[in-house]
CSV table of C-alpha atoms in Angstrom, one decimal:
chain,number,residue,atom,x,y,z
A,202,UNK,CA,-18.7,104.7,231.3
A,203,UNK,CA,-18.4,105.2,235.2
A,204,UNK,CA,-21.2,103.8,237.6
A,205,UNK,CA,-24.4,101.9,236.0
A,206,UNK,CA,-24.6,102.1,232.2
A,207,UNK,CA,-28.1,103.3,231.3
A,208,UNK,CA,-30.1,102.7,228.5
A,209,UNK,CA,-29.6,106.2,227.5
A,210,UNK,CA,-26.4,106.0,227.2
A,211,UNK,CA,-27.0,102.7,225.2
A,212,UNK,CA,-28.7,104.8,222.7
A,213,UNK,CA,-26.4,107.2,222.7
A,214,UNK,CA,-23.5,104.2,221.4
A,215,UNK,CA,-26.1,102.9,219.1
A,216,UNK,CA,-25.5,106.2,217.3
A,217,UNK,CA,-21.8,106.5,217.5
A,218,UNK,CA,-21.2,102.7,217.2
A,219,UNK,CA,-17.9,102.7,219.1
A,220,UNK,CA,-14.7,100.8,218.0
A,221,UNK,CA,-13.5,100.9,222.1
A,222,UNK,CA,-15.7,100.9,225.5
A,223,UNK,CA,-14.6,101.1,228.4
A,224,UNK,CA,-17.0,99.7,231.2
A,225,UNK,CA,-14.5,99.2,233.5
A,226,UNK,CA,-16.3,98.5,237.3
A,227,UNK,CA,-19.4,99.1,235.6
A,228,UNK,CA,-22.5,97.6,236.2
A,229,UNK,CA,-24.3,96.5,233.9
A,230,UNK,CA,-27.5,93.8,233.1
A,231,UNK,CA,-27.0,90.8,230.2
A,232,UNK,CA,-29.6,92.2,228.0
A,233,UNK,CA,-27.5,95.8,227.6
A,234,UNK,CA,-24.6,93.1,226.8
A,235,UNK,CA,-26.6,91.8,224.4
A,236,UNK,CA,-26.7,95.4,222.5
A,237,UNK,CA,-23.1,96.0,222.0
A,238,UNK,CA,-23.4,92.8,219.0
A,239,UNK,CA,-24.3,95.7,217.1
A,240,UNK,CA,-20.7,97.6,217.7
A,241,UNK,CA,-17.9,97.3,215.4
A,242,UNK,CA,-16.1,96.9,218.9
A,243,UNK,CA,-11.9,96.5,218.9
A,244,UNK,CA,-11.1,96.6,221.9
A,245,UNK,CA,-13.9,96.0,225.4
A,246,UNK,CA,-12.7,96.4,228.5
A,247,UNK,CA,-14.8,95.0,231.7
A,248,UNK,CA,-12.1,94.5,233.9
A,249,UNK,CA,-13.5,94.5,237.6
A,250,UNK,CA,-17.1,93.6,236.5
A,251,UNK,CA,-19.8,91.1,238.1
A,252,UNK,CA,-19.7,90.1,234.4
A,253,UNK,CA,-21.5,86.0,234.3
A,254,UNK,CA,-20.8,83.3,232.1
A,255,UNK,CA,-24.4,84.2,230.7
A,256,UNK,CA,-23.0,88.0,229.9
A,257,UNK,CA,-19.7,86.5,227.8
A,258,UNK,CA,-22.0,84.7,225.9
A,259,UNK,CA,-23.8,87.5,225.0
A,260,UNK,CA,-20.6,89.0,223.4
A,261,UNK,CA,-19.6,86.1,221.2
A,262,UNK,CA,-20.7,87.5,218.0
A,263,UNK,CA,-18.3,90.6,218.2
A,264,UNK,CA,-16.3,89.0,215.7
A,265,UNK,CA,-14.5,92.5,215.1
A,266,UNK,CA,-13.0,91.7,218.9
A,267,UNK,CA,-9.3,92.1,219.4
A,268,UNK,CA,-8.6,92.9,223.2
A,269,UNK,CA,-10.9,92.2,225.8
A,270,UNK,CA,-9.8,93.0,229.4
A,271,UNK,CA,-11.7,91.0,231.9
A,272,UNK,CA,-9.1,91.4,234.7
A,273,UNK,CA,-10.8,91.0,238.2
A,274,UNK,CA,-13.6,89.4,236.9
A,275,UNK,CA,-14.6,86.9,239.8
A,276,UNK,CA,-18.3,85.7,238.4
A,277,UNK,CA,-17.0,83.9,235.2
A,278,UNK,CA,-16.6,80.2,235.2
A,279,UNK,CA,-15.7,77.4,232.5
A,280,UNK,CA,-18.6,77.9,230.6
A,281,UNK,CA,-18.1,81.8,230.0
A,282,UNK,CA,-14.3,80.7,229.6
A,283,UNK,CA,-15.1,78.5,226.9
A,284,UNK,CA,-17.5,81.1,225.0
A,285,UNK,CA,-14.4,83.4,224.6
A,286,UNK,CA,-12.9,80.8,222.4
A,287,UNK,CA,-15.5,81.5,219.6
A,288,UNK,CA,-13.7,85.2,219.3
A,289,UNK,CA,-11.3,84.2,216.3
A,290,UNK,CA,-9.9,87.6,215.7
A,291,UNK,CA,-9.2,87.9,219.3
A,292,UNK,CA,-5.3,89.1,220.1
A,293,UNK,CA,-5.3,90.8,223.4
A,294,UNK,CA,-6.9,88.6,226.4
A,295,UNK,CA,-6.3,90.0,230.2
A,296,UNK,CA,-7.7,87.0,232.5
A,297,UNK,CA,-5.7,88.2,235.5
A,298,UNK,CA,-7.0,87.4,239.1
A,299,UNK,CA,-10.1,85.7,237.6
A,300,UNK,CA,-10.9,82.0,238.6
A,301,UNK,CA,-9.2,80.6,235.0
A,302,UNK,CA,-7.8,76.9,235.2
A,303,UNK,CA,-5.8,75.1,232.9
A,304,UNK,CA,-8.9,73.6,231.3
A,305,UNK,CA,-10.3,77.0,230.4
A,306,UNK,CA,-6.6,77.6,229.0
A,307,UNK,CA,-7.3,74.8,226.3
A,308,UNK,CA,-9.8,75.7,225.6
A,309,UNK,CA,-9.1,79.0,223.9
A,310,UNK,CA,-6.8,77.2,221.4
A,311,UNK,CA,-8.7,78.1,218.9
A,312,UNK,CA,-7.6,81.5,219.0
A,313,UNK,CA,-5.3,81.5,216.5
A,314,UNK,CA,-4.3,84.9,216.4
A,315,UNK,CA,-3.6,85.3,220.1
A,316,UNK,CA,-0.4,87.8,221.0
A,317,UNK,CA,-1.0,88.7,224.3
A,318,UNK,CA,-2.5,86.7,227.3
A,319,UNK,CA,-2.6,87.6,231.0
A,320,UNK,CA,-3.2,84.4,233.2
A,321,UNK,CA,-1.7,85.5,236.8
A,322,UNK,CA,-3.2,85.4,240.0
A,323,UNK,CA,-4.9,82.2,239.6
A,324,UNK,CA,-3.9,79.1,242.0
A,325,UNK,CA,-5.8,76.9,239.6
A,326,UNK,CA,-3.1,77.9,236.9
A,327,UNK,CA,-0.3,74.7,236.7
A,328,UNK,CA,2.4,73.3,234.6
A,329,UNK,CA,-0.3,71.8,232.5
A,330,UNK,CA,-1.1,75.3,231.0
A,331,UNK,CA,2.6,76.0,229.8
A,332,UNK,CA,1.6,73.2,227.3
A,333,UNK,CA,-1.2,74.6,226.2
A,334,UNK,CA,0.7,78.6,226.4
A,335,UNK,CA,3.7,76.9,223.6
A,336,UNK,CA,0.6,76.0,221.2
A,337,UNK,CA,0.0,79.8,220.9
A,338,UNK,CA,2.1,80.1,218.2
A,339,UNK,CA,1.9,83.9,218.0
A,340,UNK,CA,2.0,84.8,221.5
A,341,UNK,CA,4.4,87.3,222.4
A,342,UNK,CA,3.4,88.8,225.9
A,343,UNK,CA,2.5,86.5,228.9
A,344,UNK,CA,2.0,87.5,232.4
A,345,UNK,CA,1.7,84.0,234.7
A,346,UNK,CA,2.8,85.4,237.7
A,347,UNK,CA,1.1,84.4,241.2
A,348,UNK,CA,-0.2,81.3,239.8
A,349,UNK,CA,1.3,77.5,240.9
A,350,UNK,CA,4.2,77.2,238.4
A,351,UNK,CA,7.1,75.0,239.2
A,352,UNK,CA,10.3,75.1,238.5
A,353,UNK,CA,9.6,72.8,235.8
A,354,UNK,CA,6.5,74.4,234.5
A,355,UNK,CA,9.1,77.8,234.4
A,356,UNK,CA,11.8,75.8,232.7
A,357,UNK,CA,9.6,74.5,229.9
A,358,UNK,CA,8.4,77.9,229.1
A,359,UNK,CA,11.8,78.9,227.6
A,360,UNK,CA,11.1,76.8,224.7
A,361,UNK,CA,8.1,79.5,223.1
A,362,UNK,CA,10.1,80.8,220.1
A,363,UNK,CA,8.3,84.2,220.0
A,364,UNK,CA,8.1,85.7,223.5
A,365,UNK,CA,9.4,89.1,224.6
A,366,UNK,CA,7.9,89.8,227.4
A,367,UNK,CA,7.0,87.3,230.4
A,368,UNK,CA,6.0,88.3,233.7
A,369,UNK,CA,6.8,85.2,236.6
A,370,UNK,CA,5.8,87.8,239.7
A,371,UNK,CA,5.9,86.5,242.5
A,372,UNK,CA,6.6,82.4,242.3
A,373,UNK,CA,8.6,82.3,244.7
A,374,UNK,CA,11.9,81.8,242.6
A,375,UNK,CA,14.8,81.5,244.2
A,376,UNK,CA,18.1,80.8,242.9
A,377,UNK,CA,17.3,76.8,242.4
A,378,UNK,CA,14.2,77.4,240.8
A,379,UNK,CA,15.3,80.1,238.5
A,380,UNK,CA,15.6,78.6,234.6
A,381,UNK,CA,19.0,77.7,233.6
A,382,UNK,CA,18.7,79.5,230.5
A,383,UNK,CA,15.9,82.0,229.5
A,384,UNK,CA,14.2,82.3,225.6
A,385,UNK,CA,16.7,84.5,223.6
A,386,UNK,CA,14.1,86.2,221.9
A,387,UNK,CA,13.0,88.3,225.3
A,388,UNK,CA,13.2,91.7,225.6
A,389,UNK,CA,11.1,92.0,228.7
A,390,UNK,CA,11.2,90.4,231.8
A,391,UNK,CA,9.2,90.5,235.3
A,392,UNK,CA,11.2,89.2,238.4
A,393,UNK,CA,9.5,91.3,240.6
A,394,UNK,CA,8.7,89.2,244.3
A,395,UNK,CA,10.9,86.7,244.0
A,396,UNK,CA,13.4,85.4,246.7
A,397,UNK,CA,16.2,85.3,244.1
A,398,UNK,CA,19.7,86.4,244.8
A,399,UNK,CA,22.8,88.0,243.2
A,400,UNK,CA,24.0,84.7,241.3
A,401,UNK,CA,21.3,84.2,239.4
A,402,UNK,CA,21.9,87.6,237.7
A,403,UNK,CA,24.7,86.1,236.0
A,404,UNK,CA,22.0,84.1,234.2
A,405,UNK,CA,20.0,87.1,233.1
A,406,UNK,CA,23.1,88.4,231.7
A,407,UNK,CA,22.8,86.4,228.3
A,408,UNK,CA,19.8,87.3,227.5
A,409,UNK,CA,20.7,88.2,224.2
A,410,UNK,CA,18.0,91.2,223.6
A,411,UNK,CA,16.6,91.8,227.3
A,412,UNK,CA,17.1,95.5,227.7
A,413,UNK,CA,13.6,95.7,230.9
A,414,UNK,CA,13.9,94.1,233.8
A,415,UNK,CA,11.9,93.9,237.0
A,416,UNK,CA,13.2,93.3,240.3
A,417,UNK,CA,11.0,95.0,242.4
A,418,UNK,CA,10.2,93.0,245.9
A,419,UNK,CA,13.3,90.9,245.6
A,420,UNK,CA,14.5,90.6,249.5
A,421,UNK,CA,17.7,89.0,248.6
A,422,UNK,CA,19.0,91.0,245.6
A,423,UNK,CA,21.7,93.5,247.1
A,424,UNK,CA,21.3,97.1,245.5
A,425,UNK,CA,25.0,97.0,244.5
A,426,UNK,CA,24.7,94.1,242.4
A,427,UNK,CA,21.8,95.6,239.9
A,428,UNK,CA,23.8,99.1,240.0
A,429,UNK,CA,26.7,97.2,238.9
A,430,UNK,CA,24.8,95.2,236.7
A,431,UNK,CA,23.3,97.9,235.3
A,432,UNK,CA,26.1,100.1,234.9
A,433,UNK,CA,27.9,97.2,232.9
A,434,UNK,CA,25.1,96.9,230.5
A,435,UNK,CA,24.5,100.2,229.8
A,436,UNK,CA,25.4,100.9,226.1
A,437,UNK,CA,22.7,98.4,226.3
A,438,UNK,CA,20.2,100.9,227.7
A,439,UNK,CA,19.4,98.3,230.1
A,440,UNK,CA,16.8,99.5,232.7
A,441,UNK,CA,16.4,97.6,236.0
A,442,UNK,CA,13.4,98.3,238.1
A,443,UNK,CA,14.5,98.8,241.8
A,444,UNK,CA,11.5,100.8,243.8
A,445,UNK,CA,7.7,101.4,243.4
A,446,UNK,CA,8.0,104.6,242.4
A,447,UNK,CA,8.0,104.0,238.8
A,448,UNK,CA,5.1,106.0,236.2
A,449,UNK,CA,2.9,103.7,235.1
A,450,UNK,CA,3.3,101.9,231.8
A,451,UNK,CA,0.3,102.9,230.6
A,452,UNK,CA,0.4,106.4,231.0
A,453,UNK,CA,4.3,106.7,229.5
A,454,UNK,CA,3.4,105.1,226.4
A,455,UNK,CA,-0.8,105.7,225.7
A,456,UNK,CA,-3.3,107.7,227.3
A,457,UNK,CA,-5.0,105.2,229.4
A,458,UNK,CA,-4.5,101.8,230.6
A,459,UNK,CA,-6.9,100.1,228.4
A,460,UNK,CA,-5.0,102.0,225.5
A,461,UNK,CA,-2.1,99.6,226.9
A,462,UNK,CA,-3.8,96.8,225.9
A,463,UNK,CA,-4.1,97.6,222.5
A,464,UNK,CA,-0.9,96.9,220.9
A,465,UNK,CA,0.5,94.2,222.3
A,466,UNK,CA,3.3,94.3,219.9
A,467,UNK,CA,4.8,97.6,222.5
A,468,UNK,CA,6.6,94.5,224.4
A,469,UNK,CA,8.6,93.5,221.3
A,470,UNK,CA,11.5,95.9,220.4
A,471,UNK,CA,10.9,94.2,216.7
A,472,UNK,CA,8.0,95.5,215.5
A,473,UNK,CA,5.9,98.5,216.1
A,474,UNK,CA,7.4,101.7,216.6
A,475,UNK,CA,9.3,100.5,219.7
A,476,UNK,CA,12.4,102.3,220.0
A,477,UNK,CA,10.3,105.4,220.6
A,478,UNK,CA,8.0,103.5,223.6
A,479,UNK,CA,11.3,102.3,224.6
A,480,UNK,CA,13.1,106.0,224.8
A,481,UNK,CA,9.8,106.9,226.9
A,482,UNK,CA,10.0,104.4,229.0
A,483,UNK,CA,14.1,105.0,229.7
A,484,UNK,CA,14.0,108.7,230.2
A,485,UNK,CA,12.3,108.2,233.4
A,486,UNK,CA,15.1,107.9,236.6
A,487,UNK,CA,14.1,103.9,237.9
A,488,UNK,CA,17.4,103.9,239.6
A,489,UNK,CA,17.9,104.5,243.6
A,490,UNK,CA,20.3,107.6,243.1
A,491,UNK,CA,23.1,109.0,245.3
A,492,UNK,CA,24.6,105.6,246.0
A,493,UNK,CA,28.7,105.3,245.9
A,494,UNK,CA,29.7,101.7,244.3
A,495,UNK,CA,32.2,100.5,241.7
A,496,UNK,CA,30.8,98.0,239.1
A,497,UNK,CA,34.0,95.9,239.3
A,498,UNK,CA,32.9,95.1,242.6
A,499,UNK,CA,31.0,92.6,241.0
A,500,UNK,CA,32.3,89.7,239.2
A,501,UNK,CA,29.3,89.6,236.5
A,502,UNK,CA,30.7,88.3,232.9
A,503,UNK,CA,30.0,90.7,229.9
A,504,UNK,CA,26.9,89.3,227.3
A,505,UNK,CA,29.3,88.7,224.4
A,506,UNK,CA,28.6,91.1,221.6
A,507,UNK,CA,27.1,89.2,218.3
């Protein structure tokens, strides 16, 4: 739905009685809200919405509800926050660039089944939220990138047993601040705007199953280094993000961005049918081309095989 949603085109639902709406920058009043109860609604996406702690209320009997994308969402406080917790089937949960805190992260605990959960671009985001994020027992995907992590907050994430994919964007790691030792079970991992340099990729290295890795917007990471990195880890299939001009995600691997959003289980190289998202999203060229360099040039230790 583009623009205002109408109570024609209300109707018009009420008759097909979706399983996914999009309402994305939509506008929209609480009692039309109120109408989508009657949905056997999967997946809701409102990202970019004046959407009110009143109007997240309204949606807490879509029990059917397993990705919500409220991305952008600047009206929603701890009340509508705390409503969301009452979702129990709930597994996707985008809260990027919204005003969430680490209160509002405990309290969606109850949501037992939760795999993936966007929580960057938010200030109010601390180290007291990692503690909450390891209680998500089946979480597998978290973006907390932008927010105000420490090194300590960083460090202590390493400890979730199940995540493949974690996005620290921009938290200004350098090579103090970068963990010691990442989670082996991560396949993905988002560097990108981070004042890192060349040693730490030694680190990265023995990440047993990381075969993504984003280093876009990283001012001291010298282009030879990731070739050469790259290059060494390539029966690997290891594919380093260098530039902006990369497709987007979304439109490699599902028709459109909320689409994304519904598997969260396309970050995990373990289950779902991943080694086809994953030949998608290699036989794209990431890599800076016509550059001269020999890999040996760099002194980067092989991941021993297992």
């Amino acid at each position: 739905v583009d623009g205002k949603l109408t109570d024609d085109q209300i109707k018009v639902l009420q008759r097909i009685k979706p399983v996914r709406l999009e309402l994305a920058h939509a506008s929209f009043d609480n009692q039309q809200l109120e109408s989508l109860k009657d949905f056997p609604l999967i997946i809701l996406d409102l990202r970019g919405t004046d959407i009110t702690d009143e109007g997240i209320e309204k949606l807490r009997s879509i029990k059917t509800l397993r990705t919500l994308v409220l991305e952008d969402c600047q009206k929603i406080g701890h009340r509508g926050f705390k409503a969301l917790s009452t979702l129990e089937n709930l597994e996707v949960l985008s809260l990027r660039n919204t005003k969430v805190s680490d209160v509002d992260v405990e309290a969606l605990l109850p949501l037992k089944e939760m795999k993936l959960l966007y929580i960057s671009k938010s200030e109010a985001i601390t180290d007291r939220a990692v503690d909450t994020v390891l209680k998500f027992e089946q979480l597998i995907s978290l973006r907390i990138g932008s927010t105000s992590l420490t090194k300590a907050g960083i460090e202590k994430l390493q400890k979730h047993p199940n995540l493949s994919f974690l996005g620290l964007r921009d938290l200004s790691i350098d090579d103090e601040k970068m963990p010691s030792q990442f989670a082996e079970g991560l396949t993905m991992l988002d560097l990108s705007g981070n004042p890192f340099s060349d040693t730490s990729l030694k680190k990265i290295v023995y990440i047993p199953e990381l075969w993504f890795l984003d280093v876009r917007g990283c001012p001291h990471l010298s282009e030879l280094a990731v070739h050469a990195l790259n290059t060494k880890l390539y029966y690997r299939q290891y594919k380093i993000c260098l530039s902006d001009y990369i497709p987007e995600v979304a439109k490699i691997a599902m028709q459109t961005e909320t689409e994304w959003y519904l598997e969260p289980n396309v970050y995990s190289n373990k289950s779902w049918n991943s080694m086809e998202f994953r030949k998608n999203l290699l036989s794209s060229d990431y890599l800076l081309e016509g550059k001269q360099f020999n890999p040996d040039q760099l002194q980067i230790e092989e991941t021993p095989e297992r």
